mmCIF file of C-alpha atoms and ligand atoms in Angstrom:
data_model
loop_
_atom_site.group_PDB
_atom_site.id
_atom_site.type_symbol
_atom_site.label_atom_id
_atom_site.label_comp_id
_atom_site.label_asym_id
_atom_site.label_seq_id
_atom_site.Cartn_x
_atom_site.Cartn_y
_atom_site.Cartn_z
ATOM 1 C CA MET A 1 -34.107 -8.448 -19.997
ATOM 2 C CA ALA A 2 -31.077 -10.567 -20.927
ATOM 3 C CA ASP A 3 -29.794 -7.493 -22.422
ATOM 4 C CA ALA A 4 -29.813 -5.603 -19.586
ATOM 5 C CA LYS A 5 -27.953 -8.281 -17.859
ATOM 6 C CA ILE A 6 -25.306 -8.338 -20.279
ATOM 7 C CA THR A 7 -24.530 -4.572 -20.315
ATOM 8 C CA ALA A 8 -25.136 -4.703 -16.192
ATOM 9 C CA CYS A 9 -22.100 -7.412 -16.317
ATOM 10 C CA LEU A 10 -19.758 -5.322 -18.596
ATOM 11 C CA LEU A 11 -20.274 -2.189 -16.807
ATOM 12 C CA GLY A 12 -18.907 -4.314 -13.615
ATOM 13 C CA VAL A 13 -16.251 -5.204 -15.568
ATOM 14 C CA VAL A 14 -15.167 -1.796 -16.732
ATOM 15 C CA VAL A 15 -15.719 -0.548 -12.778
ATOM 16 C CA ALA A 16 -13.504 -3.156 -11.278
ATOM 17 C CA PHE A 17 -10.559 -2.300 -14.493
ATOM 18 C CA LEU A 18 -10.442 1.389 -13.371
ATOM 19 C CA SER A 19 -10.394 0.494 -9.769
ATOM 20 C CA CYS A 20 -7.101 -1.046 -10.257
ATOM 21 C CA ALA A 21 -5.489 2.277 -9.980
ATOM 22 C CA GLU A 22 -7.337 3.448 -6.858
ATOM 23 C CA ALA A 23 -5.184 3.924 -3.461
ATOM 24 C CA THR A 24 -5.401 0.736 -0.991
ATOM 25 C CA ASN A 25 -5.914 0.709 2.555
ATOM 26 C CA TYR A 26 -4.065 -1.969 4.391
ATOM 27 C CA THR A 27 -4.834 -2.953 8.079
ATOM 28 C CA VAL A 28 -1.564 -4.235 9.237
ATOM 29 C CA GLY A 29 -1.409 -7.595 10.482
ATOM 30 C CA GLY A 30 -4.905 -8.110 9.037
ATOM 31 C CA SER A 31 -7.337 -9.439 11.514
ATOM 32 C CA GLU A 32 -5.012 -9.459 14.158
ATOM 33 C CA GLY A 33 -4.164 -6.124 14.138
ATOM 34 C CA TRP A 34 -0.874 -4.299 15.640
ATOM 35 C CA ASN A 35 0.072 -5.397 18.838
ATOM 36 C CA ILE A 36 2.905 -8.123 20.173
ATOM 37 C CA PRO A 37 2.425 -10.943 17.482
ATOM 38 C CA SER A 38 2.121 -14.445 18.529
ATOM 39 C CA SER A 39 5.474 -15.191 16.131
ATOM 40 C CA ALA A 40 8.523 -12.760 15.947
ATOM 41 C CA GLY A 41 8.280 -12.767 12.120
ATOM 42 C CA ALA A 42 4.485 -12.199 12.282
ATOM 43 C CA TYR A 43 4.547 -8.547 10.452
ATOM 44 C CA SER A 44 7.352 -9.553 8.011
ATOM 45 C CA ASP A 45 5.053 -12.490 6.656
ATOM 46 C CA TRP A 46 2.208 -9.919 6.449
ATOM 47 C CA ALA A 47 4.465 -7.596 4.673
ATOM 48 C CA SER A 48 5.606 -9.807 2.310
ATOM 49 C CA GLN A 49 2.281 -10.737 1.308
ATOM 50 C CA HIS A 50 1.367 -7.701 0.004
ATOM 51 C CA THR A 51 2.425 -4.782 -2.560
ATOM 52 C CA PHE A 52 2.608 -1.601 -1.187
ATOM 53 C CA GLU A 53 2.446 1.789 -3.831
ATOM 54 C CA VAL A 54 2.492 5.657 -3.283
ATOM 55 C CA GLY A 55 -1.028 6.485 -2.300
ATOM 56 C CA ASP A 56 -1.607 3.711 -0.230
ATOM 57 C CA VAL A 57 -2.616 3.917 3.456
ATOM 58 C CA LEU A 58 -1.005 1.508 6.151
ATOM 59 C CA VAL A 59 -4.089 1.383 9.163
ATOM 60 C CA PHE A 60 -2.522 0.376 12.348
ATOM 61 C CA ASP A 61 -5.084 -1.076 14.748
ATOM 62 C CA PHE A 62 -4.345 -1.393 18.384
ATOM 63 C CA ASP A 63 -5.130 -0.956 21.779
ATOM 64 C CA SER A 64 -3.944 2.545 22.518
ATOM 65 C CA SER A 65 -3.809 1.750 26.504
ATOM 66 C CA ASN A 66 -0.332 -0.293 25.864
ATOM 67 C CA ASN A 67 0.902 0.495 22.298
ATOM 68 C CA ASP A 68 1.493 2.927 19.800
ATOM 69 C CA VAL A 69 3.172 3.309 16.221
ATOM 70 C CA ALA A 70 6.335 5.131 15.104
ATOM 71 C CA ASP A 71 8.191 5.445 12.228
ATOM 72 C CA VAL A 72 12.114 5.355 12.432
ATOM 73 C CA THR A 73 15.143 4.711 10.570
ATOM 74 C CA LYS A 74 16.434 1.677 9.364
ATOM 75 C CA GLU A 75 19.264 1.481 12.241
ATOM 76 C CA ASP A 76 16.120 2.030 15.116
ATOM 77 C CA TYR A 77 14.325 -0.533 13.418
ATOM 78 C CA ASP A 78 16.922 -3.075 13.569
ATOM 79 C CA ALA A 79 18.213 -2.308 16.932
ATOM 80 C CA CYS A 80 14.587 -1.710 18.368
ATOM 81 C CA ASN A 81 15.691 1.725 19.636
ATOM 82 C CA THR A 82 12.637 3.723 20.413
ATOM 83 C CA ASP A 83 14.355 7.103 21.439
ATOM 84 C CA SER A 84 14.426 8.886 18.199
ATOM 85 C CA PRO A 85 11.183 8.359 16.078
ATOM 86 C CA PHE A 86 10.067 10.553 13.354
ATOM 87 C CA THR A 87 6.211 10.736 14.554
ATOM 88 C CA VAL A 88 4.823 8.757 17.348
ATOM 89 C CA LEU A 89 1.034 8.126 16.423
ATOM 90 C CA SER A 90 -0.649 7.033 19.796
ATOM 91 C CA THR A 91 -4.391 7.009 19.017
ATOM 92 C CA SER A 92 -5.997 3.887 17.154
ATOM 93 C CA PRO A 93 -7.000 3.335 14.695
ATOM 94 C CA ALA A 94 -3.856 5.085 13.217
ATOM 95 C CA ASN A 95 -3.474 5.678 9.277
ATOM 96 C CA TYR A 96 -0.263 6.533 8.028
ATOM 97 C CA SER A 97 -0.118 7.793 4.471
ATOM 98 C CA LEU A 98 2.471 6.042 2.169
ATOM 99 C CA ASP A 99 3.413 9.602 0.005
ATOM 100 C CA THR A 100 6.652 8.743 -1.345
ATOM 101 C CA ALA A 101 8.261 5.473 -2.651
ATOM 102 C CA GLY A 102 11.167 3.998 -0.484
ATOM 103 C CA ASP A 103 11.460 1.792 2.330
ATOM 104 C CA TYR A 104 9.588 2.330 5.654
ATOM 105 C CA TYR A 105 10.471 1.105 9.118
ATOM 106 C CA PHE A 106 7.845 1.112 12.007
ATOM 107 C CA LEU A 107 8.021 -0.376 15.684
ATOM 108 C CA CYS A 108 6.150 0.202 18.790
ATOM 109 C CA THR A 109 7.596 2.242 21.389
ATOM 110 C CA THR A 110 6.218 0.383 24.346
ATOM 111 C CA ALA A 111 9.419 -1.188 26.171
ATOM 112 C CA GLY A 112 9.882 -4.617 25.309
ATOM 113 C CA HIS A 113 7.208 -4.933 22.801
ATOM 114 C CA CYS A 114 9.340 -4.512 19.394
ATOM 115 C CA SER A 115 11.793 -6.970 20.603
ATOM 116 C CA GLN A 116 9.173 -9.203 20.832
ATOM 117 C CA GLY A 117 8.345 -8.617 16.852
ATOM 118 C CA GLN A 118 6.096 -5.677 17.037
ATOM 119 C CA LYS A 119 7.875 -4.038 14.375
ATOM 120 C CA LEU A 120 7.444 -3.621 10.449
ATOM 121 C CA ALA A 121 9.395 -2.743 7.625
ATOM 122 C CA ILE A 122 8.115 -2.510 4.218
ATOM 123 C CA THR A 123 9.210 -1.045 0.686
ATOM 124 C CA VAL A 124 6.901 1.406 -1.420
ATOM 125 C CA THR A 125 6.831 1.654 -4.955
ATOM 126 C CA GLU A 126 5.783 4.168 -7.388
ATOM 127 C CA PRO A 127 2.302 2.832 -8.779
ATOM 128 C CA PRO A 128 1.917 1.817 -12.571
ATOM 129 C CA SER A 129 -0.238 4.357 -13.625
ATOM 130 C CA GLY A 130 2.657 6.887 -13.997
ATOM 131 C CA PRO A 131 5.216 8.112 -11.135
ATOM 132 C CA THR A 132 4.223 11.149 -9.238
ATOM 133 C CA SER A 133 6.387 14.089 -9.728
ATOM 134 C CA SER A 134 8.386 15.124 -6.594
ATOM 135 C CA PRO A 135 8.931 18.587 -5.352
ATOM 136 C CA PRO A 136 11.916 20.253 -6.919
ATOM 137 C CA GLY A 137 14.840 19.963 -4.702
ATOM 138 C CA SER A 138 13.628 17.180 -2.459
ATOM 139 C CA PRO A 139 16.243 14.348 -2.375
ATOM 140 C CA PRO A 140 15.417 11.088 -4.477
ATOM 141 C CA PRO A 141 13.691 8.413 -2.435
ATOM 142 C CA PRO A 142 16.264 6.182 -1.022
ATOM 143 C CA SER A 143 16.124 3.222 -3.558
ATOM 144 C CA PRO A 144 18.925 1.346 -5.551
ATOM 145 C CA THR A 145 16.480 0.624 -8.088
ATOM 146 C CA THR A 146 15.121 4.021 -8.824
ATOM 147 C CA GLY A 147 16.244 4.031 -12.439
ATOM 148 C CA ALA A 148 14.582 0.451 -13.299
ATOM 149 C CA THR A 149 11.364 1.541 -11.390
ATOM 150 C CA THR A 150 10.809 4.433 -13.501
ATOM 151 C CA SER A 151 11.109 2.869 -16.935
ATOM 152 C CA LEU A 152 9.247 -0.252 -15.674
ATOM 153 C CA SER A 153 6.569 2.433 -14.599
ATOM 154 C CA SER A 154 6.537 3.909 -17.749
ATOM 155 C CA VAL A 155 5.934 0.493 -19.799
ATOM 156 C CA SER A 156 3.153 -0.254 -17.145
ATOM 157 C CA SER A 157 1.548 2.857 -18.017
ATOM 158 C CA SER A 158 1.558 2.409 -21.813
ATOM 159 C CA LEU A 159 0.531 -1.325 -21.277
ATOM 160 C CA GLY A 160 -2.579 0.057 -19.325
ATOM 161 C CA VAL A 161 -3.546 2.371 -21.377
ATOM 162 C CA ALA A 162 -3.463 -0.167 -24.284
ATOM 163 C CA ARG A 163 -5.803 -2.286 -21.943
ATOM 164 C CA LEU A 164 -8.065 0.357 -21.670
ATOM 165 C CA VAL A 165 -8.526 1.175 -25.135
ATOM 166 C CA LEU A 166 -8.736 -2.795 -25.961
ATOM 167 C CA LEU A 167 -11.463 -3.178 -23.362
ATOM 168 C CA MET A 168 -13.400 0.130 -24.764
ATOM 169 C CA SER A 169 -13.611 -1.088 -27.958
ATOM 170 C CA ILE A 170 -14.823 -4.725 -27.041
ATOM 171 C CA LEU A 171 -17.449 -3.155 -25.000
ATOM 172 C CA MET A 172 -18.530 -0.721 -27.942
ATOM 173 C CA GLY A 173 -18.705 -3.687 -30.365
ATOM 174 C CA LEU A 174 -21.009 -5.785 -27.946
ATOM 175 C CA LEU A 175 -22.960 -2.680 -27.195
ATOM 176 C CA SER A 176 -23.541 -2.087 -30.582
ATOM 177 C CA GLN A 177 -24.707 -5.678 -31.346
ATOM 178 C CA LEU A 178 -27.052 -5.326 -28.296
ATOM 179 C CA PHE A 179 -28.440 -2.407 -29.512
ATOM 180 C CA SER A 180 -28.515 -3.269 -33.452
HETATM 181 CU CU1 CU B 1 3.263 -2.434 21.408
#
């Protein structure tokens, strides 16, 4: 019985380890959701508490009758200009997939909401499990640290494989002891 428990624990460790590489859904603003925040810096604070990687998804949860979410340029983000968004998502919850590395800017296009702090800027990096290949001909992501990010990704990827091999050897050793 004890052996079965140990095996179950070990399997749990492996599952937790492997799930590190999976995409994450982030509900913007946490339980507060996406609306005029109580403090103007609320979404900056929220963003600073998370690390966003390619493949992750932002979930905007808001009252659709009075809000939406639009991705915009940095200039429009800074100026709260709602006239030329790339896309506007007006049905909640709105999922926004972070498909490429770079900087992303969002705001609510309802008059006055952005200037009261309903705006979000985030930086998305390549996941450590390896860079996703960009389609040929597409411009590189607007990041001044592309070179450094890529080499770091390679290092992290090698480390990840080494960790996995180590973990598996430990696991095999323990299992062979259990069943000997
Ligand atoms: Cu709004």
